Amino acid sequence: MLSSKEYEEIFPALKRKINGHKLIYLDNAATTLRPKEVMDAVNEYSLNHHANVHRSTHTLAAEATKYYEDARSKVANFINSETEEVIFTKGATESLNLIAYSIADSNILRSDDEILISTIEHHANFVPWQQIAKIFNLKIKYYPAKSGIFDLSDFLKHITNKTRLVSITALSNVTGQLIPVNTLIKQIRNIRQDVIIVVDGAQAVPHLPIDVKKMDCDFIAFSGHKMLGPTGIGVLYGKRKYLNEMTPFLFGGEMIDKVSTDGTTFNVLPYKFEAGTPNVDGAVGLAKAIEILERIGMDNIQEHEKQLTSYALKKLKELDFLEIFGPQDETQQSIISFNIKGVHPHDVAHLLNDLTGIAIRSGHHCAQPLMKEFGTSATCRISFYVYNEEEDVDKLCDGLKKVWEWLK
Ligand SMILES: Cc1ncc(COP(=O)(O)O)c(C=O)c1O
């Protein structure tokens, strides 16, 4: 890993002062800071090569198309998929909506089929399934994670001979619990071969090496902005056999093959799912972000965050005015949720910002079913990325003591 001075050069925001204090950014699960290199790459593309892609024959159009398709190859290589299995979307939310709607609309799911999701999911991997279950008359089953902790063997008991689709997060955006998805997928496949497995990779893909072939998921969804890329770009990876069978989600533009008054045929993968003018700037930025992550090394990132998380858990546990949620063991990575007993998390977040310049998240984190399991409506959440270090944790603990003194 690089030194904090080196990270300050890569991420200009790290040099900012908030109320006279050096910014400590601990809200990476919401979105990560921007590297200058990513924005330079987007600008270079935008100012010198921008045109619409896949359409015109002039030089700029050819260059823009190359930038866009090179970005797709970069993503494919990053997750070890085939290039045409990578679909650019607006983000993980759109990717999950796309899968849910399209798979239901394609009759891949039948009216008695069960969709299994868990109560630890982000709303983006919860609500789309509820909605399509209503529209297409499917059954939805919930795995109730006791005390908000996902338990693999307990989860597997919920697979029945009617289960046709499982959608699960690979890393909880509230507790930081790393779900053993590779083992889970193997075990589901041992029980039932034909279960479609969707992975919400929004929090996992930015933080650990992901190999979709090894994982053997059918789909994985993630967002560029949680992994140093721009907002408005995300990815849906899907196995070709399903993507080929699925009806498109949005219509118009490059997803078309032939249109006549008799009807319309659709383009091949991946264009079939990319209606309208795509976010080329976003794709270019995401490709540059991946280059930076690969330079640091995904194994190094995972190891760094594991160590930082265990250090933070140890330090936070020393503060007896805190209630900490989540497994609090080696399965926890990069995210920790807690509350100061008797104090609203928004007050904690405000005061930390104002008194110490530390940015944390407070709220339900788009995971209200999980909040219910915890018996609360909101938590404080800290989340790490490559540029965080133990000193940030020490300052956070000092800050929390100040907030506690202020409010108790
Ligand atoms: C686990 C998880 N899934 C999905 C999403 C949705 O991502 P986006 O808002 O980038 O579409 C998030 C964002 O916080 C998340 O943490």
GROMACS .gro file of C-alpha atoms and ligand atoms in nm:
model
  424
    1MET     CA    1   0.000   0.000   0.000
    2LEU     CA    2   0.109   0.361  -0.054
    3SER     CA    3   0.180   0.619   0.217
    4SER     CA    4  -0.085   0.872   0.321
    5LYS     CA    5   0.117   1.149   0.149
    6GLU     CA    6   0.115   0.950  -0.177
    7TYR     CA    7  -0.262   0.895  -0.147
    8GLU     CA    8  -0.310   1.271  -0.096
    9GLU     CA    9  -0.153   1.327  -0.438
   10ILE     CA   10  -0.384   1.071  -0.600
   11PHE     CA   11  -0.703   1.186  -0.421
   12PRO     CA   12  -0.704   1.569  -0.395
   13ALA     CA   13  -1.003   1.564  -0.157
   14LEU     CA   14  -0.777   1.410   0.108
   15LYS     CA   15  -0.600   1.748   0.134
   16ARG     CA   16  -0.924   1.924   0.227
   17LYS     CA   17  -0.986   2.082   0.564
   18ILE     CA   18  -1.332   2.049   0.719
   19ASN     CA   19  -1.393   2.311   0.989
   20GLY     CA   20  -1.017   2.346   1.024
   21HIS     CA   21  -0.957   1.969   1.057
   22LYS     CA   22  -0.798   1.744   0.799
   23LEU     CA   23  -1.071   1.546   0.624
   24ILE     CA   24  -1.095   1.181   0.727
   25TYR     CA   25  -1.326   1.011   0.483
   26LEU     CA   26  -1.498   0.703   0.627
   27ASP     CA   27  -1.803   0.691   0.399
   28ASN     CA   28  -1.664   0.470   0.125
   29ALA     CA   29  -1.956   0.227   0.123
   30ALA     CA   30  -2.171   0.517   0.000
   31THR     CA   31  -1.919   0.628  -0.261
   32THR     CA   32  -1.542   0.648  -0.285
   33LEU     CA   33  -1.326   0.957  -0.335
   34ARG     CA   34  -1.220   1.050  -0.687
   35PRO     CA   35  -0.865   0.994  -0.806
   36LYS     CA   36  -0.733   1.280  -1.021
   37GLU     CA   37  -0.616   1.022  -1.276
   38VAL     CA   38  -0.974   0.904  -1.332
   39MET     CA   39  -1.101   1.256  -1.389
   40ASP     CA   40  -0.804   1.332  -1.620
   41ALA     CA   41  -0.886   1.023  -1.828
   42VAL     CA   42  -1.252   1.125  -1.853
   43ASN     CA   43  -1.152   1.480  -1.953
   44GLU     CA   44  -0.901   1.361  -2.211
   45TYR     CA   45  -1.163   1.140  -2.371
   46SER     CA   46  -1.436   1.407  -2.350
   47LEU     CA   47  -1.229   1.691  -2.490
   48ASN     CA   48  -1.046   1.510  -2.768
   49HIS     CA   49  -1.224   1.192  -2.872
   50HIS     CA   50  -1.590   1.225  -2.783
   51ALA     CA   51  -1.855   1.124  -3.035
   52ASN     CA   52  -2.147   0.886  -3.028
   53VAL     CA   53  -2.046   0.519  -3.028
   54HIS     CA   54  -2.122   0.236  -3.273
   55ARG     CA   55  -2.297   0.473  -3.516
   56SER     CA   56  -2.097   0.705  -3.739
   57THR     CA   57  -1.798   0.618  -3.956
   58HIS     CA   58  -1.582   0.926  -3.890
   59THR     CA   59  -1.259   0.923  -3.691
   60LEU     CA   60  -1.396   1.058  -3.364
   61ALA     CA   61  -1.678   0.803  -3.369
   62ALA     CA   62  -1.429   0.522  -3.425
   63GLU     CA   63  -1.213   0.649  -3.139
   64ALA     CA   64  -1.509   0.686  -2.902
   65THR     CA   65  -1.624   0.334  -2.987
   66LYS     CA   66  -1.276   0.201  -2.919
   67TYR     CA   67  -1.261   0.377  -2.579
   68TYR     CA   68  -1.600   0.234  -2.486
   69GLU     CA   69  -1.528  -0.121  -2.599
   70ASP     CA   70  -1.180  -0.117  -2.446
   71ALA     CA   71  -1.347  -0.024  -2.115
   72ARG     CA   72  -1.576  -0.324  -2.151
   73SER     CA   73  -1.278  -0.554  -2.210
   74LYS     CA   74  -1.107  -0.406  -1.905
   75VAL     CA   75  -1.411  -0.483  -1.687
   76ALA     CA   76  -1.438  -0.835  -1.832
   77ASN     CA   77  -1.074  -0.900  -1.758
   78PHE     CA   78  -1.113  -0.762  -1.404
   79ILE     CA   79  -1.389  -1.011  -1.316
   80ASN     CA   80  -1.271  -1.289  -1.551
   81SER     CA   81  -1.581  -1.293  -1.773
   82GLU     CA   82  -1.632  -1.296  -2.148
   83THR     CA   83  -1.650  -0.945  -2.297
   84GLU     CA   84  -2.003  -0.979  -2.435
   85GLU     CA   85  -2.125  -1.085  -2.090
   86VAL     CA   86  -2.049  -0.735  -1.953
   87ILE     CA   87  -2.338  -0.492  -1.983
   88PHE     CA   88  -2.293  -0.129  -1.888
   89THR     CA   89  -2.574   0.014  -1.675
   90LYS     CA   90  -2.619   0.323  -1.457
   91GLY     CA   91  -2.518   0.133  -1.143
   92ALA     CA   92  -2.586  -0.174  -0.929
   93THR     CA   93  -2.946  -0.062  -0.875
   94GLU     CA   94  -3.018  -0.053  -1.246
   95SER     CA   95  -2.834  -0.383  -1.298
   96LEU     CA   96  -3.052  -0.555  -1.036
   97ASN     CA   97  -3.372  -0.402  -1.174
   98LEU     CA   98  -3.269  -0.512  -1.522
   99ILE     CA   99  -3.216  -0.875  -1.415
  100ALA     CA  100  -3.534  -0.890  -1.208
  101TYR     CA  101  -3.765  -0.741  -1.467
  102SER     CA  102  -3.610  -0.901  -1.771
  103ILE     CA  103  -3.587  -1.250  -1.625
  104ALA     CA  104  -3.949  -1.241  -1.512
  105ASP     CA  105  -4.067  -1.097  -1.842
  106SER     CA  106  -3.888  -1.373  -2.034
  107ASN     CA  107  -4.084  -1.656  -1.871
  108ILE     CA  108  -3.760  -1.796  -1.732
  109LEU     CA  109  -3.950  -1.781  -1.402
  110ARG     CA  110  -4.292  -1.945  -1.389
  111SER     CA  111  -4.588  -1.849  -1.174
  112ASP     CA  112  -4.523  -2.100  -0.894
  113ASP     CA  113  -4.149  -2.039  -0.876
  114GLU     CA  114  -3.996  -1.908  -0.557
  115ILE     CA  115  -3.744  -1.627  -0.535
  116LEU     CA  116  -3.529  -1.642  -0.223
  117ILE     CA  117  -3.369  -1.329  -0.080
  118SER     CA  118  -3.243  -1.241   0.266
  119THR     CA  119  -3.328  -0.972   0.518
  120ILE     CA  120  -2.974  -0.834   0.508
  121GLU     CA  121  -3.013  -0.703   0.153
  122HIS     CA  122  -2.979  -0.344   0.036
  123HIS     CA  123  -3.316  -0.217  -0.091
  124ALA     CA  124  -3.177  -0.241  -0.447
  125ASN     CA  125  -3.166  -0.619  -0.403
  126PHE     CA  126  -3.495  -0.640  -0.219
  127VAL     CA  127  -3.757  -0.414  -0.371
  128PRO     CA  128  -3.714  -0.513  -0.741
  129TRP     CA  129  -3.784  -0.877  -0.648
  130GLN     CA  130  -4.090  -0.777  -0.446
  131GLN     CA  131  -4.217  -0.572  -0.736
  132ILE     CA  132  -4.170  -0.837  -1.005
  133ALA     CA  133  -4.321  -1.101  -0.775
  134LYS     CA  134  -4.634  -0.883  -0.766
  135ILE     CA  135  -4.640  -0.808  -1.138
  136PHE     CA  136  -4.563  -1.161  -1.262
  137ASN     CA  137  -4.737  -1.355  -0.987
  138LEU     CA  138  -4.422  -1.513  -0.846
  139LYS     CA  139  -4.357  -1.616  -0.487
  140ILE     CA  140  -4.100  -1.440  -0.281
  141LYS     CA  141  -3.942  -1.601   0.026
  142TYR     CA  142  -3.727  -1.426   0.283
  143TYR     CA  143  -3.440  -1.578   0.474
  144PRO     CA  144  -3.465  -1.403   0.813
  145ALA     CA  145  -3.106  -1.346   0.922
  146LYS     CA  146  -3.124  -1.381   1.301
  147SER     CA  147  -2.979  -1.075   1.475
  148GLY     CA  148  -2.882  -0.951   1.130
  149ILE     CA  149  -2.612  -1.217   1.085
  150PHE     CA  150  -2.621  -1.434   0.775
  151ASP     CA  151  -2.576  -1.805   0.854
  152LEU     CA  152  -2.496  -2.025   0.556
  153SER     CA  153  -2.637  -2.356   0.681
  154ASP     CA  154  -2.951  -2.184   0.807
  155PHE     CA  155  -2.989  -2.010   0.470
  156LEU     CA  156  -2.955  -2.338   0.276
  157LYS     CA  157  -3.251  -2.482   0.469
  158HIS     CA  158  -3.469  -2.231   0.284
  159ILE     CA  159  -3.389  -2.381  -0.057
  160THR     CA  160  -3.691  -2.591  -0.158
  161ASN     CA  161  -3.778  -2.774  -0.477
  162LYS     CA  162  -3.967  -2.462  -0.578
  163THR     CA  163  -3.670  -2.226  -0.538
  164ARG     CA  164  -3.584  -2.101  -0.884
  165LEU     CA  165  -3.382  -1.789  -0.808
  166VAL     CA  166  -3.160  -1.676  -0.521
  167SER     CA  167  -3.037  -1.318  -0.496
  168ILE     CA  168  -2.782  -1.244  -0.229
  169THR     CA  169  -2.533  -0.974  -0.137
  170ALA     CA  170  -2.167  -1.076  -0.128
  171LEU     CA  171  -2.085  -0.821   0.144
  172SER     CA  172  -2.339  -0.649   0.367
  173ASN     CA  173  -2.338  -0.272   0.326
  174VAL     CA  174  -2.438  -0.237   0.693
  175THR     CA  175  -2.242  -0.496   0.891
  176GLY     CA  176  -1.952  -0.559   0.653
  177GLN     CA  177  -2.020  -0.933   0.686
  178LEU     CA  178  -1.852  -1.111   0.398
  179ILE     CA  179  -2.089  -1.380   0.275
  180PRO     CA  180  -1.907  -1.696   0.156
  181VAL     CA  181  -2.075  -1.676  -0.186
  182ASN     CA  182  -1.843  -1.922  -0.358
  183THR     CA  183  -1.927  -2.194  -0.102
  184LEU     CA  184  -2.293  -2.090  -0.097
  185ILE     CA  185  -2.320  -2.123  -0.475
  186LYS     CA  186  -2.147  -2.463  -0.474
  187GLN     CA  187  -2.382  -2.588  -0.205
  188ILE     CA  188  -2.695  -2.456  -0.376
  189ARG     CA  189  -2.583  -2.624  -0.699
  190ASN     CA  190  -2.542  -2.951  -0.502
  191ILE     CA  191  -2.904  -2.924  -0.386
  192ARG     CA  192  -3.057  -2.793  -0.710
  193GLN     CA  193  -2.878  -2.754  -1.044
  194ASP     CA  194  -3.129  -2.516  -1.200
  195VAL     CA  195  -3.138  -2.238  -0.939
  196ILE     CA  196  -3.043  -1.901  -1.090
  197ILE     CA  197  -2.799  -1.724  -0.860
  198VAL     CA  198  -2.772  -1.346  -0.859
  199VAL     CA  199  -2.500  -1.176  -0.656
  200ASP     CA  200  -2.519  -0.816  -0.544
  201GLY     CA  201  -2.151  -0.729  -0.571
  202ALA     CA  202  -2.185  -0.355  -0.502
  203GLN     CA  203  -1.976  -0.377  -0.183
  204ALA     CA  204  -1.763  -0.679  -0.267
  205VAL     CA  205  -1.628  -0.607  -0.616
  206PRO     CA  206  -1.447  -0.287  -0.504
  207HIS     CA  207  -1.275  -0.461  -0.211
  208LEU     CA  208  -1.162  -0.813  -0.303
  209PRO     CA  209  -1.064  -1.018  -0.607
  210ILE     CA  210  -1.373  -1.145  -0.791
  211ASP     CA  211  -1.363  -1.421  -1.049
  212VAL     CA  212  -1.708  -1.491  -1.189
  213LYS     CA  213  -1.597  -1.819  -1.343
  214LYS     CA  214  -1.467  -1.951  -1.011
  215MET     CA  215  -1.768  -1.811  -0.827
  216ASP     CA  216  -2.005  -1.965  -1.083
  217CYS     CA  217  -2.275  -1.704  -1.021
  218ASP     CA  218  -2.526  -1.649  -1.300
  219PHE     CA  219  -2.530  -1.271  -1.254
  220ILE     CA  220  -2.337  -1.013  -1.057
  221ALA     CA  221  -2.419  -0.642  -1.026
  222PHE     CA  222  -2.189  -0.357  -0.921
  223SER     CA  223  -2.131   0.019  -0.946
  224GLY     CA  224  -1.837   0.224  -1.071
  225HIS     CA  225  -1.861   0.498  -0.810
  226LYS     CA  226  -1.792   0.262  -0.517
  227MET     CA  227  -1.460   0.159  -0.675
  228LEU     CA  228  -1.297   0.494  -0.760
  229GLY     CA  229  -1.496   0.542  -1.083
  230PRO     CA  230  -1.753   0.807  -1.176
  231THR     CA  231  -2.120   0.797  -1.080
  232GLY     CA  232  -2.374   0.688  -1.341
  233ILE     CA  233  -2.182   0.383  -1.461
  234GLY     CA  234  -2.236   0.029  -1.338
  235VAL     CA  235  -2.206  -0.326  -1.458
  236LEU     CA  236  -2.425  -0.625  -1.498
  237TYR     CA  237  -2.238  -0.947  -1.563
  238GLY     CA  238  -2.460  -1.234  -1.676
  239LYS     CA  239  -2.401  -1.581  -1.815
  240ARG     CA  240  -2.450  -1.576  -2.188
  241LYS     CA  241  -2.710  -1.857  -2.177
  242TYR     CA  242  -2.945  -1.643  -1.964
  243LEU     CA  243  -2.870  -1.310  -2.129
  244ASN     CA  244  -2.950  -1.463  -2.469
  245GLU     CA  245  -3.283  -1.589  -2.340
  246MET     CA  246  -3.383  -1.266  -2.165
  247THR     CA  247  -3.600  -0.996  -2.322
  248PRO     CA  248  -3.442  -0.650  -2.319
  249PHE     CA  249  -3.534  -0.416  -2.038
  250LEU     CA  250  -3.520  -0.084  -2.226
  251PHE     CA  251  -3.582  -0.028  -2.595
  252GLY     CA  252  -3.431   0.198  -2.863
  253GLY     CA  253  -3.094   0.288  -3.012
  254GLU     CA  254  -2.812   0.038  -3.042
  255MET     CA  255  -3.014  -0.246  -2.888
  256ILE     CA  256  -3.215  -0.270  -3.210
  257ASP     CA  257  -3.142  -0.503  -3.501
  258LYS     CA  258  -3.430  -0.443  -3.746
  259VAL     CA  259  -3.745  -0.237  -3.705
  260SER     CA  260  -4.045  -0.242  -3.933
  261THR     CA  261  -4.418  -0.203  -3.893
  262ASP     CA  262  -4.426  -0.583  -3.866
  263GLY     CA  263  -4.217  -0.578  -3.551
  264THR     CA  264  -3.864  -0.546  -3.417
  265THR     CA  265  -3.566  -0.774  -3.371
  266PHE     CA  266  -3.291  -0.706  -3.124
  267ASN     CA  267  -2.914  -0.678  -3.141
  268VAL     CA  268  -2.668  -0.938  -3.010
  269LEU     CA  269  -2.507  -0.929  -2.666
  270PRO     CA  270  -2.411  -0.707  -2.497
  271TYR     CA  271  -2.577  -0.431  -2.705
  272LYS     CA  272  -2.921  -0.588  -2.665
  273PHE     CA  273  -2.929  -0.450  -2.309
  274GLU     CA  274  -2.774  -0.108  -2.377
  275ALA     CA  275  -3.055   0.111  -2.510
  276GLY     CA  276  -2.987   0.472  -2.608
  277THR     CA  277  -2.658   0.660  -2.606
  278PRO     CA  278  -2.443   0.499  -2.339
  279ASN     CA  279  -2.237   0.669  -2.069
  280VAL     CA  280  -1.903   0.655  -2.251
  281ASP     CA  281  -1.739   0.905  -2.012
  282GLY     CA  282  -1.840   0.682  -1.722
  283ALA     CA  283  -1.703   0.370  -1.890
  284VAL     CA  284  -1.371   0.545  -1.960
  285GLY     CA  285  -1.354   0.657  -1.597
  286LEU     CA  286  -1.436   0.309  -1.469
  287ALA     CA  287  -1.165   0.156  -1.688
  288LYS     CA  288  -0.909   0.399  -1.542
  289ALA     CA  289  -1.033   0.324  -1.190
  290ILE     CA  290  -0.982  -0.048  -1.253
  291GLU     CA  291  -0.629   0.025  -1.375
  292ILE     CA  292  -0.555   0.199  -1.043
  293LEU     CA  293  -0.708  -0.085  -0.838
  294GLU     CA  294  -0.507  -0.341  -1.034
  295ARG     CA  295  -0.191  -0.139  -0.977
  296ILE     CA  296  -0.252  -0.150  -0.601
  297GLY     CA  297  -0.364  -0.514  -0.626
  298MET     CA  298  -0.702  -0.648  -0.516
  299ASP     CA  299  -0.538  -0.896  -0.278
  300ASN     CA  300  -0.348  -0.611  -0.113
  301ILE     CA  301  -0.667  -0.407  -0.083
  302GLN     CA  302  -0.850  -0.695   0.082
  303GLU     CA  303  -0.565  -0.764   0.322
  304HIS     CA  304  -0.524  -0.396   0.411
  305GLU     CA  305  -0.896  -0.360   0.488
  306LYS     CA  306  -0.908  -0.684   0.686
  307GLN     CA  307  -0.632  -0.557   0.912
  308LEU     CA  308  -0.787  -0.213   0.939
  309THR     CA  309  -1.130  -0.356   1.021
  310SER     CA  310  -0.995  -0.583   1.293
  311TYR     CA  311  -0.793  -0.290   1.439
  312ALA     CA  312  -1.105  -0.071   1.431
  313LEU     CA  313  -1.321  -0.339   1.594
  314LYS     CA  314  -1.066  -0.379   1.874
  315LYS     CA  315  -1.051  -0.001   1.934
  316LEU     CA  316  -1.427   0.055   1.909
  317LYS     CA  317  -1.498  -0.232   2.151
  318GLU     CA  318  -1.294  -0.041   2.412
  319LEU     CA  319  -1.555   0.238   2.403
  320ASP     CA  320  -1.818   0.113   2.645
  321PHE     CA  321  -2.073   0.374   2.537
  322LEU     CA  322  -2.100   0.209   2.193
  323GLU     CA  323  -2.331  -0.065   2.072
  324ILE     CA  324  -2.170  -0.242   1.775
  325PHE     CA  325  -2.376  -0.438   1.519
  326GLY     CA  326  -2.258  -0.722   1.299
  327PRO     CA  327  -2.045  -1.034   1.340
  328GLN     CA  328  -1.737  -0.857   1.487
  329ASP     CA  329  -1.506  -1.137   1.380
  330GLU     CA  330  -1.283  -1.226   1.085
  331THR     CA  331  -1.588  -1.245   0.852
  332GLN     CA  332  -1.630  -0.870   0.880
  333GLN     CA  333  -1.464  -0.653   0.622
  334SER     CA  334  -1.432  -0.280   0.552
  335ILE     CA  335  -1.763  -0.174   0.712
  336ILE     CA  336  -1.866  -0.132   1.078
  337SER     CA  337  -2.204  -0.015   1.211
  338PHE     CA  338  -2.253   0.111   1.564
  339ASN     CA  339  -2.454   0.349   1.779
  340ILE     CA  340  -2.374   0.564   2.078
  341LYS     CA  341  -2.625   0.436   2.331
  342GLY     CA  342  -2.919   0.675   2.358
  343VAL     CA  343  -2.795   0.917   2.090
  344HIS     CA  344  -2.938   0.951   1.739
  345PRO     CA  345  -2.682   0.854   1.472
  346HIS     CA  346  -2.748   1.176   1.276
  347ASP     CA  347  -2.636   1.377   1.580
  348VAL     CA  348  -2.319   1.168   1.606
  349ALA     CA  349  -2.241   1.213   1.235
  350HIS     CA  350  -2.305   1.589   1.248
  351LEU     CA  351  -2.089   1.640   1.554
  352LEU     CA  352  -1.805   1.422   1.422
  353ASN     CA  353  -1.802   1.630   1.105
  354ASP     CA  354  -1.815   1.963   1.285
  355LEU     CA  355  -1.579   1.885   1.573
  356THR     CA  356  -1.325   1.663   1.398
  357GLY     CA  357  -1.366   1.669   1.016
  358ILE     CA  358  -1.450   1.297   1.010
  359ALA     CA  359  -1.707   1.194   0.748
  360ILE     CA  360  -1.923   0.896   0.842
  361ARG     CA  361  -2.269   0.783   0.732
  362SER     CA  362  -2.577   0.772   0.951
  363GLY     CA  363  -2.922   0.639   0.868
  364HIS     CA  364  -3.084   0.311   0.765
  365HIS     CA  365  -2.836   0.260   0.478
  366CYS     CA  366  -3.118   0.147   0.244
  367ALA     CA  367  -3.154  -0.169   0.453
  368GLN     CA  368  -3.469  -0.124   0.660
  369PRO     CA  369  -3.540  -0.499   0.701
  370LEU     CA  370  -3.193  -0.539   0.854
  371MET     CA  371  -3.247  -0.237   1.083
  372LYS     CA  372  -3.560  -0.415   1.205
  373GLU     CA  373  -3.351  -0.724   1.290
  374PHE     CA  374  -3.126  -0.497   1.495
  375GLY     CA  375  -3.425  -0.335   1.665
  376THR     CA  376  -3.321   0.014   1.557
  377SER     CA  377  -3.414   0.256   1.282
  378ALA     CA  378  -3.065   0.383   1.207
  379THR     CA  379  -2.695   0.332   1.279
  380CYS     CA  380  -2.365   0.513   1.239
  381ARG     CA  381  -2.155   0.345   0.972
  382ILE     CA  382  -1.786   0.372   0.898
  383SER     CA  383  -1.640   0.216   0.585
  384PHE     CA  384  -1.281   0.199   0.465
  385TYR     CA  385  -1.096   0.209   0.137
  386VAL     CA  386  -0.738   0.199   0.018
  387TYR     CA  387  -0.645   0.543   0.154
  388ASN     CA  388  -0.762   0.480   0.512
  389GLU     CA  389  -0.515   0.388   0.784
  390GLU     CA  390  -0.499   0.307   1.156
  391GLU     CA  391  -0.446   0.674   1.240
  392ASP     CA  392  -0.796   0.746   1.097
  393VAL     CA  393  -0.939   0.490   1.340
  394ASP     CA  394  -0.752   0.647   1.634
  395LYS     CA  395  -0.887   0.990   1.539
  396LEU     CA  396  -1.237   0.846   1.504
  397CYS     CA  397  -1.218   0.697   1.854
  398ASP     CA  398  -1.097   1.031   1.996
  399GLY     CA  399  -1.380   1.201   1.806
  400LEU     CA  400  -1.641   0.961   1.940
  401LYS     CA  401  -1.517   1.026   2.295
  402LYS     CA  402  -1.556   1.402   2.233
  403VAL     CA  403  -1.908   1.350   2.095
  404TRP     CA  404  -1.998   1.134   2.396
  405GLU     CA  405  -1.862   1.396   2.640
  406TRP     CA  406  -2.062   1.662   2.454
  407LEU     CA  407  -2.388   1.474   2.460
  408LYS     CA  408  -2.402   1.253   2.767
  409LIG     C1  409  -2.503  -0.379  -0.120
  409LIG     C2  410  -2.549  -0.270  -0.215
  409LIG     N1  411  -2.624  -0.303  -0.320
  409LIG     C3  412  -2.666  -0.211  -0.408
  409LIG     C4  413  -2.635  -0.079  -0.393
  409LIG     C5  414  -2.686   0.021  -0.493
  409LIG     O1  415  -2.579   0.083  -0.561
  409LIG     P1  416  -2.604   0.210  -0.651
  409LIG     O2  417  -2.675   0.310  -0.565
  409LIG     O3  418  -2.468   0.252  -0.692
  409LIG     O4  419  -2.688   0.167  -0.765
  409LIG     C6  420  -2.559  -0.038  -0.283
  409LIG     C7  421  -2.529   0.104  -0.259
  409LIG     O5  422  -2.510   0.148  -0.148
  409LIG     C8  423  -2.515  -0.137  -0.192
  409LIG     O6  424  -2.441  -0.106  -0.085
   0.00000   0.00000   0.00000
